[in-house]
XYZ file of C-alpha atoms in Angstrom:
686
model
C 89.096 90.800 107.233
C 90.160 88.871 104.292
C 89.976 90.049 100.810
C 87.096 89.429 98.630
C 89.252 88.816 95.838
C 92.058 86.320 96.298
C 93.279 86.024 93.327
C 93.540 89.533 92.930
C 96.690 89.205 95.282
C 99.964 88.125 94.153
C 99.941 90.886 91.582
C 102.779 92.628 89.343
C 102.480 95.513 91.179
C 102.450 94.287 94.471
C 105.394 91.849 94.351
C 107.373 94.928 92.588
C 106.643 96.941 95.275
C 107.343 94.487 97.734
C 110.845 94.106 96.237
C 111.433 98.082 96.417
C 110.718 97.910 100.127
C 112.835 95.009 100.808
C 115.872 96.388 98.834
C 115.535 99.719 100.844
C 115.273 98.698 103.899
C 118.229 96.391 103.248
C 120.153 99.449 101.972
C 119.842 102.045 104.427
C 119.513 99.507 107.388
C 123.599 99.729 107.772
C 124.048 103.133 107.116
C 121.143 104.399 109.003
C 121.888 102.783 112.155
C 125.249 102.461 112.589
C 126.759 105.444 110.433
C 124.455 107.409 111.634
C 123.267 105.958 115.043
C 119.283 106.170 114.262
C 116.321 104.788 115.749
C 116.856 101.097 114.386
C 114.883 100.677 111.411
C 113.702 96.857 111.965
C 114.172 96.858 115.308
C 112.031 94.009 117.111
C 109.369 91.651 116.197
C 106.798 94.454 115.153
C 109.370 96.283 113.013
C 109.387 99.696 113.260
C 110.139 100.135 109.186
C 107.376 97.732 107.832
C 105.043 99.911 110.510
C 105.635 103.109 109.662
C 105.797 102.497 105.794
C 102.460 101.143 105.445
C 100.824 103.616 107.512
C 102.774 106.591 105.881
C 101.397 104.460 102.616
C 97.671 104.253 103.726
C 97.886 107.432 104.063
C 99.412 109.347 101.951
C 99.091 106.893 98.646
C 96.265 104.067 99.357
C 93.888 106.600 100.904
C 93.545 108.792 97.942
C 93.426 106.390 95.435
C 90.419 104.641 97.669
C 88.536 108.329 97.768
C 88.865 109.136 94.395
C 90.758 105.811 92.299
C 88.977 102.876 93.795
C 89.631 100.695 90.745
C 93.457 101.560 90.961
C 93.485 101.298 94.849
C 95.657 98.396 96.449
C 93.864 95.753 98.314
C 94.296 94.213 101.359
C 95.266 91.331 99.628
C 98.121 93.006 97.662
C 99.084 94.834 100.766
C 99.487 91.766 102.223
C 102.267 90.301 100.017
C 103.498 93.286 100.490
C 103.858 92.835 103.738
C 105.246 89.043 103.461
C 107.644 90.120 101.491
C 109.171 93.328 104.052
C 108.812 90.791 106.840
C 111.137 88.418 105.456
C 113.458 90.932 103.807
C 113.636 92.550 107.863
C 115.506 89.169 108.970
C 118.854 90.260 107.250
C 119.685 93.520 107.686
C 120.671 94.535 111.170
C 120.386 92.050 114.260
C 118.929 88.918 112.539
C 121.974 88.647 110.770
C 124.258 91.615 109.430
C 125.030 93.348 112.176
C 127.636 90.510 113.467
C 128.656 88.069 110.646
C 130.822 90.372 108.626
C 132.115 91.378 111.521
C 133.007 87.428 112.418
C 135.640 87.359 109.526
C 137.581 89.914 110.414
C 137.397 91.491 114.162
C 138.083 88.565 116.188
C 141.455 89.005 114.504
C 141.872 92.064 115.222
C 141.248 92.142 118.527
C 142.990 88.822 119.453
C 146.652 89.946 118.460
C 147.119 90.273 122.000
C 145.533 86.599 123.149
C 148.219 84.327 122.648
C 145.503 81.731 123.452
C 143.639 82.789 120.215
C 147.002 82.659 118.327
C 148.085 79.453 119.419
C 144.658 77.846 118.563
C 144.840 79.200 115.202
C 148.277 77.880 114.481
C 146.423 74.320 115.736
C 143.498 74.732 113.808
C 142.741 74.189 109.756
C 140.095 75.751 108.723
C 139.278 76.488 105.086
C 140.289 79.573 103.517
C 137.018 79.999 101.802
C 135.640 80.793 104.863
C 137.093 84.196 105.011
C 137.503 86.771 103.179
C 141.077 86.623 100.620
C 143.560 88.086 102.774
C 147.059 88.293 101.369
C 148.621 86.124 103.935
C 148.145 82.143 104.204
C 149.139 82.677 108.034
C 145.826 83.222 110.200
C 147.890 85.017 113.150
C 148.920 87.948 110.630
C 145.218 88.169 109.736
C 144.627 91.132 111.885
C 147.136 93.205 110.294
C 145.622 92.574 106.916
C 144.193 95.946 105.803
C 140.463 94.104 104.882
C 140.381 93.700 108.525
C 141.471 97.352 109.949
C 139.822 98.507 107.094
C 136.529 97.381 108.103
C 136.943 98.165 111.926
C 138.923 101.291 111.248
C 137.686 102.763 107.696
C 139.507 101.777 104.669
C 142.807 103.877 104.097
C 144.721 100.971 102.079
C 145.702 102.113 98.325
C 142.768 101.744 95.816
C 138.714 101.237 96.205
C 138.035 99.451 98.977
C 138.242 95.259 98.752
C 134.765 94.100 98.369
C 135.949 91.647 95.635
C 138.022 89.962 98.451
C 134.419 89.731 100.114
C 132.642 87.884 97.171
C 133.444 84.253 97.759
C 132.153 84.238 101.634
C 129.108 85.845 100.645
C 128.634 83.234 98.138
C 129.571 80.021 100.584
C 127.883 81.394 103.831
C 125.171 82.554 101.412
C 124.564 78.419 100.853
C 124.447 78.302 104.253
C 122.180 80.939 105.425
C 120.114 79.583 102.116
C 119.485 76.202 103.443
C 118.787 77.614 106.636
C 115.873 80.083 105.529
C 114.451 77.134 103.816
C 114.509 74.628 106.564
C 112.572 77.205 108.590
C 109.802 78.174 106.141
C 109.666 73.699 106.048
C 109.895 73.917 109.438
C 106.843 76.655 109.417
C 104.753 74.372 106.884
C 104.609 71.530 108.666
C 103.242 73.030 112.038
C 101.295 75.694 110.123
C 98.015 73.672 110.369
C 98.744 72.832 114.104
C 99.657 76.105 115.314
C 97.464 77.978 113.409
C 94.042 75.764 113.966
C 94.203 72.887 116.033
C 95.829 75.033 118.815
C 94.895 78.681 117.253
C 97.478 80.487 118.786
C 96.573 83.937 118.851
C 99.599 85.307 117.545
C 98.625 88.853 118.342
C 101.333 90.937 116.356
C 99.733 89.705 113.492
C 96.869 91.068 114.807
C 98.176 94.674 114.251
C 99.577 93.521 111.710
C 96.111 93.073 109.718
C 95.000 96.244 110.768
C 97.813 97.784 108.549
C 96.966 96.237 105.993
C 93.173 96.598 105.814
C 92.345 98.876 102.625
C 88.951 101.350 103.064
C 85.720 100.969 102.069
C 85.816 102.144 98.207
C 85.093 105.709 98.545
C 86.533 106.203 101.743
C 90.261 107.312 102.894
C 90.692 105.349 106.097
C 89.942 102.504 107.331
C 88.164 101.033 110.363
C 91.034 101.234 112.603
C 92.559 104.787 111.179
C 89.111 105.862 110.936
C 88.486 105.472 114.361
C 89.022 109.515 116.876
C 90.765 107.299 119.261
C 93.277 106.595 116.954
C 94.040 109.913 116.513
C 94.359 110.137 120.281
C 96.652 107.933 121.379
C 98.782 108.639 118.004
C 98.932 112.407 118.698
C 100.073 112.179 122.201
C 102.651 109.933 121.692
C 103.888 111.614 118.826
C 103.471 114.773 120.587
C 105.456 113.704 123.729
C 108.772 112.243 121.686
C 109.126 115.278 119.717
C 108.939 117.153 122.806
C 111.189 115.128 124.525
C 113.463 114.962 121.738
C 113.770 118.346 120.564
C 114.903 118.700 125.068
C 117.758 117.275 123.697
C 118.950 120.184 121.576
C 117.390 123.248 123.914
C 117.187 121.603 127.271
C 116.969 125.085 128.504
C 113.693 125.911 126.638
C 112.078 122.240 126.480
C 111.772 120.432 129.687
C 111.618 116.673 129.755
C 108.566 114.950 130.283
C 109.178 111.539 132.467
C 108.629 108.772 130.804
C 109.434 105.786 133.160
C 110.856 106.354 137.183
C 114.417 106.279 138.668
C 114.296 104.838 142.198
C 118.083 104.406 142.365
C 118.580 106.695 145.606
C 116.066 104.557 147.010
C 117.001 101.632 146.372
C 120.920 102.209 148.049
C 120.660 101.048 151.474
C 119.855 97.518 152.256
C 118.114 95.119 152.104
C 116.327 97.220 148.645
C 120.346 97.814 147.273
C 120.515 93.762 146.670
C 117.958 94.710 144.134
C 118.964 94.177 140.392
C 119.000 97.701 138.573
C 115.810 97.114 135.982
C 113.765 97.541 139.345
C 115.392 100.414 140.140
C 114.861 102.524 136.844
C 112.978 101.496 133.897
C 110.921 103.407 131.040
C 108.207 103.575 129.099
C 107.925 102.144 126.129
C 104.371 103.083 124.144
C 104.952 100.101 121.197
C 104.961 97.587 124.406
C 101.962 98.811 126.064
C 100.437 99.100 122.974
C 101.213 95.458 121.828
C 100.537 94.555 125.617
C 96.890 95.306 125.161
C 96.130 92.205 122.476
C 97.942 89.784 124.780
C 96.027 87.109 127.299
C 96.242 88.556 130.905
C 98.112 85.580 132.002
C 100.785 85.901 129.263
C 101.277 89.200 129.901
C 101.245 88.657 134.024
C 104.184 86.282 134.009
C 106.411 88.506 131.253
C 106.876 91.233 134.074
C 106.157 89.311 137.583
C 108.497 86.866 136.779
C 111.264 89.462 136.677
C 110.053 90.890 139.999
C 109.469 87.018 141.903
C 113.273 87.111 140.827
C 114.481 90.312 142.381
C 112.497 89.531 145.407
C 113.983 86.584 145.398
C 117.292 87.982 144.884
C 116.657 90.473 148.133
C 115.888 87.887 150.336
C 119.254 86.064 149.302
C 121.050 88.850 149.815
C 120.001 89.617 153.478
C 120.430 86.165 154.174
C 123.770 85.222 152.806
C 124.769 88.628 151.452
C 125.761 87.580 148.175
C 122.475 88.314 145.761
C 124.017 86.622 142.901
C 121.461 83.927 140.869
C 124.280 81.382 139.712
C 122.781 78.657 137.616
C 119.997 81.120 136.478
C 121.171 80.371 132.815
C 121.184 76.769 132.969
C 117.610 76.848 134.402
C 116.666 78.846 131.546
C 117.880 76.479 128.917
C 115.957 73.293 131.370
C 113.022 75.759 130.904
C 113.621 76.177 126.714
C 114.226 72.017 127.314
C 110.961 71.647 128.520
C 109.016 74.130 127.011
C 110.229 72.334 123.601
C 109.004 68.810 125.252
C 105.895 70.547 125.737
C 105.332 71.681 122.572
C 106.196 68.200 120.990
C 103.801 66.712 123.079
C 101.012 68.692 122.909
C 101.118 68.132 118.903
C 101.454 64.447 118.864
C 99.436 63.146 116.901
C 99.767 65.764 113.375
C 103.812 65.309 113.305
C 103.141 61.582 113.613
C 100.686 62.042 110.802
C 103.357 64.308 109.177
C 105.922 61.528 109.578
C 103.520 58.780 108.150
C 102.358 60.886 105.240
C 106.259 60.941 104.535
C 106.949 57.834 103.808
C 103.946 56.448 102.878
C 102.451 59.555 101.125
C 99.154 61.103 101.454
C 95.478 59.714 101.562
C 92.139 61.179 100.635
C 90.645 62.759 103.425
C 93.629 63.572 105.690
C 94.967 66.781 106.114
C 97.014 68.214 103.610
C 99.978 71.053 103.917
C 98.650 74.615 102.522
C 101.470 76.097 101.645
C 103.523 72.732 100.349
C 102.209 68.951 100.695
C 103.372 67.779 104.161
C 105.604 64.927 102.133
C 107.352 67.436 99.987
C 108.327 70.051 103.010
C 109.755 67.243 105.107
C 111.828 65.706 102.528
C 112.786 69.200 101.325
C 114.121 69.772 105.100
C 115.665 66.697 105.193
C 117.685 68.064 102.628
C 117.896 71.335 103.715
C 119.357 69.830 107.348
C 121.780 67.196 105.362
C 122.736 70.289 103.422
C 123.714 72.262 106.269
C 125.411 69.305 107.716
C 127.867 68.458 105.531
C 128.602 72.528 104.866
C 129.896 72.042 108.490
C 131.561 69.145 107.938
C 133.298 70.407 104.729
C 134.367 73.634 107.181
C 136.136 71.902 109.329
C 133.503 70.108 111.852
C 132.804 66.942 113.070
C 129.451 64.722 111.619
C 128.370 64.884 115.365
C 129.503 68.305 115.626
C 127.576 69.367 112.603
C 124.417 67.726 113.176
C 124.594 69.788 116.831
C 125.103 73.328 115.544
C 122.592 72.376 112.771
C 119.502 70.719 114.582
C 119.830 73.434 117.549
C 120.129 76.286 116.076
C 117.135 75.010 114.119
C 114.725 73.987 117.551
C 116.427 77.904 118.654
C 114.563 79.050 115.882
C 111.346 77.404 116.054
C 111.553 77.852 119.792
C 111.119 81.696 119.485
C 108.756 81.857 116.449
C 106.499 79.752 118.721
C 107.287 82.155 121.541
C 106.156 84.537 119.865
C 103.559 83.074 118.212
C 101.649 82.745 122.148
C 103.051 85.829 123.520
C 103.370 88.610 120.723
C 106.437 89.399 122.625
C 108.014 92.299 120.830
C 111.257 91.917 121.836
C 111.768 87.858 122.436
C 115.695 86.740 123.408
C 117.082 82.965 123.731
C 120.392 83.141 125.157
C 121.655 79.286 124.581
C 125.150 79.616 122.848
C 125.239 77.055 120.190
C 128.843 75.933 121.693
C 126.496 75.491 125.258
C 126.779 71.445 124.921
C 130.610 70.992 124.781
C 130.971 73.546 127.537
C 128.683 71.804 129.364
C 130.650 68.702 128.405
C 133.746 70.132 129.616
C 132.356 71.061 133.016
C 132.034 67.701 133.690
C 136.057 66.643 132.671
C 135.568 66.191 128.834
C 138.859 67.861 127.902
C 137.576 68.980 124.249
C 135.186 67.404 123.496
C 134.939 68.177 119.832
C 137.646 69.709 117.822
C 138.773 73.018 118.048
C 137.443 73.383 114.545
C 133.739 72.156 115.548
C 133.766 74.775 118.603
C 134.943 77.537 115.942
C 132.250 77.009 114.042
C 129.425 76.830 116.276
C 131.379 80.373 118.024
C 130.703 82.022 114.433
C 127.149 80.416 114.103
C 126.298 81.479 117.745
C 127.547 85.420 116.897
C 125.459 85.501 113.608
C 121.752 84.179 115.261
C 122.158 84.836 119.004
C 120.251 88.006 118.949
C 117.228 86.866 118.212
C 115.488 90.134 118.548
C 114.596 90.033 114.662
C 114.218 86.065 113.511
C 113.388 84.824 110.277
C 111.187 82.068 112.158
C 108.651 84.948 113.795
C 108.568 87.016 110.456
C 107.894 84.203 108.152
C 105.202 82.759 110.408
C 103.803 86.357 110.935
C 103.531 86.408 107.338
C 102.024 82.981 106.675
C 99.332 84.403 109.490
C 98.507 87.262 108.281
C 98.423 85.905 104.811
C 95.705 82.785 105.566
C 93.486 85.537 106.886
C 93.691 88.226 104.729
C 93.890 86.754 100.892
C 92.230 83.757 102.572
C 93.834 80.392 102.715
C 91.899 79.202 105.378
C 89.504 76.140 105.050
C 91.125 72.238 103.229
C 93.522 73.270 100.382
C 92.065 73.336 96.954
C 94.782 73.588 94.036
C 94.380 77.630 93.725
C 95.092 78.151 97.240
C 97.577 75.925 96.738
C 99.607 77.651 93.828
C 99.008 80.708 96.086
C 100.730 79.167 99.103
C 103.834 77.893 97.285
C 103.856 81.586 95.660
C 103.904 83.107 98.837
C 107.045 80.622 99.812
C 108.609 81.750 96.681
C 108.201 85.272 97.434
C 110.087 85.224 100.961
C 112.669 82.959 99.712
C 113.021 85.516 97.189
C 112.927 88.159 99.614
C 115.734 86.743 101.668
C 118.021 86.704 99.197
C 117.981 90.055 97.813
C 117.939 91.182 101.306
C 121.000 89.052 102.112
C 123.063 90.103 98.954
C 122.169 94.061 99.132
C 122.345 94.197 103.214
C 125.665 92.386 103.030
C 126.667 94.848 100.068
C 125.919 97.978 102.609
C 127.257 97.057 105.266
C 130.290 96.886 103.922
C 130.464 100.342 102.258
C 129.465 102.106 105.492
C 132.309 99.864 107.144
C 134.849 100.544 104.917
C 133.596 104.013 104.204
C 133.571 104.780 108.160
C 135.511 104.931 111.293
C 133.251 106.929 113.624
C 129.561 107.689 113.863
C 128.432 111.181 112.522
C 126.563 112.167 115.316
C 128.048 114.448 117.919
C 129.311 111.372 120.313
C 131.852 110.298 117.434
C 131.576 106.654 118.567
C 134.459 104.219 117.287
C 134.217 102.143 115.878
C 130.570 102.073 114.214
C 128.839 99.131 115.460
C 130.825 98.429 118.255
C 128.677 96.243 120.185
C 128.259 93.976 116.998
C 131.894 94.295 115.478
C 134.064 94.272 119.504
C 131.975 93.457 122.240
C 129.912 90.355 120.418
C 132.674 89.620 118.977
C 134.710 89.188 122.024
C 131.256 87.548 124.406
C 131.142 84.851 121.988
C 133.999 84.339 119.378
C 137.023 85.073 121.140
C 136.625 84.470 124.875
C 134.678 81.386 124.392
C 137.393 80.134 122.213
C 140.133 80.950 123.931
C 138.511 79.602 127.308
C 138.396 76.240 125.022
C 141.386 76.340 123.845
C 142.917 76.426 127.607
C 140.327 73.670 129.003
C 139.072 75.839 131.091
C 135.401 74.702 131.792
C 133.975 73.472 134.666
C 134.773 76.443 137.043
C 131.278 77.336 138.126
C 130.603 76.986 141.964
C 127.590 75.685 141.108
C 125.951 72.438 139.715
C 125.466 73.135 135.951
C 122.687 69.962 135.273
C 121.095 70.479 138.677
C 119.878 73.932 137.679
C 119.552 72.389 133.777
C 116.513 69.907 135.964
C 115.001 72.582 138.083
C 114.453 74.660 135.161
C 113.065 72.277 133.419
C 110.774 71.194 136.131
C 109.464 74.448 137.057
C 108.743 74.919 133.094
C 107.243 71.350 132.719
C 105.044 72.028 136.277
C 103.737 75.496 134.583
C 103.112 74.097 131.090
C 100.881 70.920 132.819
C 98.783 73.502 135.315
C 98.197 75.056 132.519
C 96.899 73.135 130.145
C 94.975 71.426 133.736
C 93.403 74.134 134.897
C 91.611 77.473 133.105
C 91.666 79.283 135.883
C 95.734 79.236 136.580
C 97.115 82.248 135.822
C 100.913 82.004 134.739
C 102.164 80.760 131.518
C 106.173 78.690 131.295
C 107.098 81.668 128.938
C 107.635 84.042 131.740
C 109.932 82.064 133.541
C 111.535 80.935 130.224
C 112.427 84.870 129.538
C 112.954 86.351 132.957
C 116.749 86.238 133.153
C 117.065 88.163 129.578
C 117.452 91.374 127.988
C 113.502 92.196 126.881
C 112.380 91.338 129.677
C 114.739 93.609 131.693
C 114.322 96.203 129.786
C 110.196 96.220 128.897
C 108.265 94.256 132.417
C 107.180 98.082 133.690
C 105.826 98.716 130.026
C 104.103 95.118 129.913
C 103.062 95.773 133.349
C 101.362 99.042 132.546
C 99.952 97.305 129.135
C 98.330 94.854 131.420
C 97.258 96.919 134.121
C 94.813 98.995 131.069
C 93.702 95.822 129.596
C 92.636 94.656 133.065
C 90.816 97.916 133.884
C 88.957 97.906 130.804
C 87.658 94.995 131.045
C 86.516 95.238 134.740
C 85.408 98.525 134.028
C 83.491 98.098 130.041
C 83.358 94.390 129.856
C 84.411 93.409 126.140
C 82.638 96.164 124.603
C 84.989 98.585 126.263
C 87.871 96.638 125.123
C 87.053 96.341 121.698
C 86.298 99.878 121.159
C 89.498 100.936 122.429
C 91.809 98.802 120.225
C 92.376 101.278 117.697
C 93.768 103.630 121.032
C 96.603 101.195 121.540
C 97.547 100.911 117.894
C 97.505 104.856 117.580
C 100.738 104.103 120.530
C 101.908 102.107 118.075
C 102.144 103.897 115.343
C 102.378 106.697 116.895
C 106.072 105.719 118.435
C 107.166 104.420 114.988
C 106.144 107.485 113.382
C 107.919 109.667 115.548
C 110.836 107.623 115.262
C 110.700 107.926 111.722
C 110.657 111.433 111.992
C 113.599 111.662 114.066
C 115.449 109.861 111.838
C 114.505 111.758 108.952
C 115.467 115.247 110.700
C 118.540 112.887 111.780
C 119.504 112.406 107.986
C 118.767 115.982 107.537
C 120.798 117.863 110.283
C 124.095 115.518 108.518
C 123.277 116.189 104.729
C 123.117 120.036 105.993
C 126.738 119.768 108.093
C 124.825 120.293 110.977
C 126.049 118.255 114.271
C 122.906 116.163 115.671
C 122.391 113.712 118.405
C 120.729 110.496 117.281
C 117.355 110.307 118.967
C 116.845 106.482 119.926
C 113.013 105.330 120.326
C 113.543 102.059 120.438
C 114.584 99.570 123.337
C 118.232 99.058 123.011
C 120.996 100.281 121.245
């Protein structure tokens, strides 16, 4: 599938098209997602907007060019460049950053006005003013009444225009921190690229789907091999028709009866012992995108991802029957232990490669040794160290202690790399790692250490947590998949040559430019949206717009934890956290060992790692359907039937993305016409 002309990949028109796409997604996403309450433009690890855009480009622009003007058509390499840039840009406009970050600088003050602990904490803290917008008062306890804050939550009604100038300083200051983070992630991915891509040969299931989207047709033909398949159009048509039909039923329920896409067994689960079961097994919906992606996953991965949530419910019911209490205390500590053990396993597997990187960093590269493909290992290593030093210095200047700053930075980088590894290995379309950045301090508090770090350090930890906790759209996942697709499609495989090194460095540069452009544009768009809309424009008139990012997440990850830390109230658990951390680590380590030593072992540690998270509980049923479909294909028709059915499942993915795009366009049209509308959200969660 590699492009036969790698030198033609990075062209002016490809770069301009990529920049245009990044700008469009960055500017449109905050307005569409929050003011209009449309389906998410990005959504998850396989961004809906990118799938839709590449499909429409192939069908309406590149296809006709390939058919009638082959010399004018974009090559697979050029479309790969566009894809890489779009993926990098998708990490910022919504859940990757902007859904939460700007609000964290204003809404905790608005919502914390009646919280005396929060007010007293701010009287004791001494954080620099340059972290926040330019409020009129020097007293942070008065910022909740400042028009800059109240206008952000409730629409600007002050004198003059919206106070965008008040945000220039924090945008630049925090942008320096984020730039260091994004470059550090690119360096880390460069350092693990050979180990993950070539030594371990991680499958990158989502990259397989992305490569099919940028594959160009043979000159003289309109469609590539996937789009030319009849089974693709069958899967595509069924999903589009179903989603359009059920969406129409929202508007005209008396004429368009809904076709069920899931199950609701709540009545069956109303009596003991089934009443002890968690809600996610009582009622579940079908997500065709998840079914399509699950078809490309290994059987052990998909089995583990849906089986562990089910096993957790079975244990929950048994506990409820025997004790009368079905709660599962300590599961988040077990999640933490599993993440730590998973990280150790990854480092242990790649220990020879990582040892080589350290050696080359201090004595240089010798002839015949493996070298970095996108950057040399010594350069990437020392640039990474520089980025880490920059981030630690930034947090120290912002008021954190040096130890606290180092802990924040290293834990944040660890989580970004773990989620990248999880998705590379499993293809999980929606991942989550719920380990708060401030967890080390609260864990110490549980064992009697009163305020182990300063209030300033804890508060900066909470701001970092709320900005990046939602690993639905992480930069590390997008960047690693962009690198994988580029290596296969441009190509960049084989030992690095001067030409491929130039291409690799330019790819890193284009990703850096894309994410910075997305930061500036999406920040501006988010501010414009928040200051111009108090209520969502759909029939529900929800207040405030982006209520979870503006209110819910800020309360859960900034206001409440900070107030609790100020009161020294941690340590009220009725269980021992370290015991559960040890149990989680032991189970994850055991699963890793079994998987590495025995080829027949059917379970993957990521299933246990993910079981308590929202993604596992939302998509387990769709994962099970995808696993069942693949298993039946292999059992009944072998590898031949499995290969021939791939276009069908890609059709399910593209079809759902196209249906989401169609309903999004209808929503915008109805809004512009002044017609009341009901947004049809086809994504996993709001």
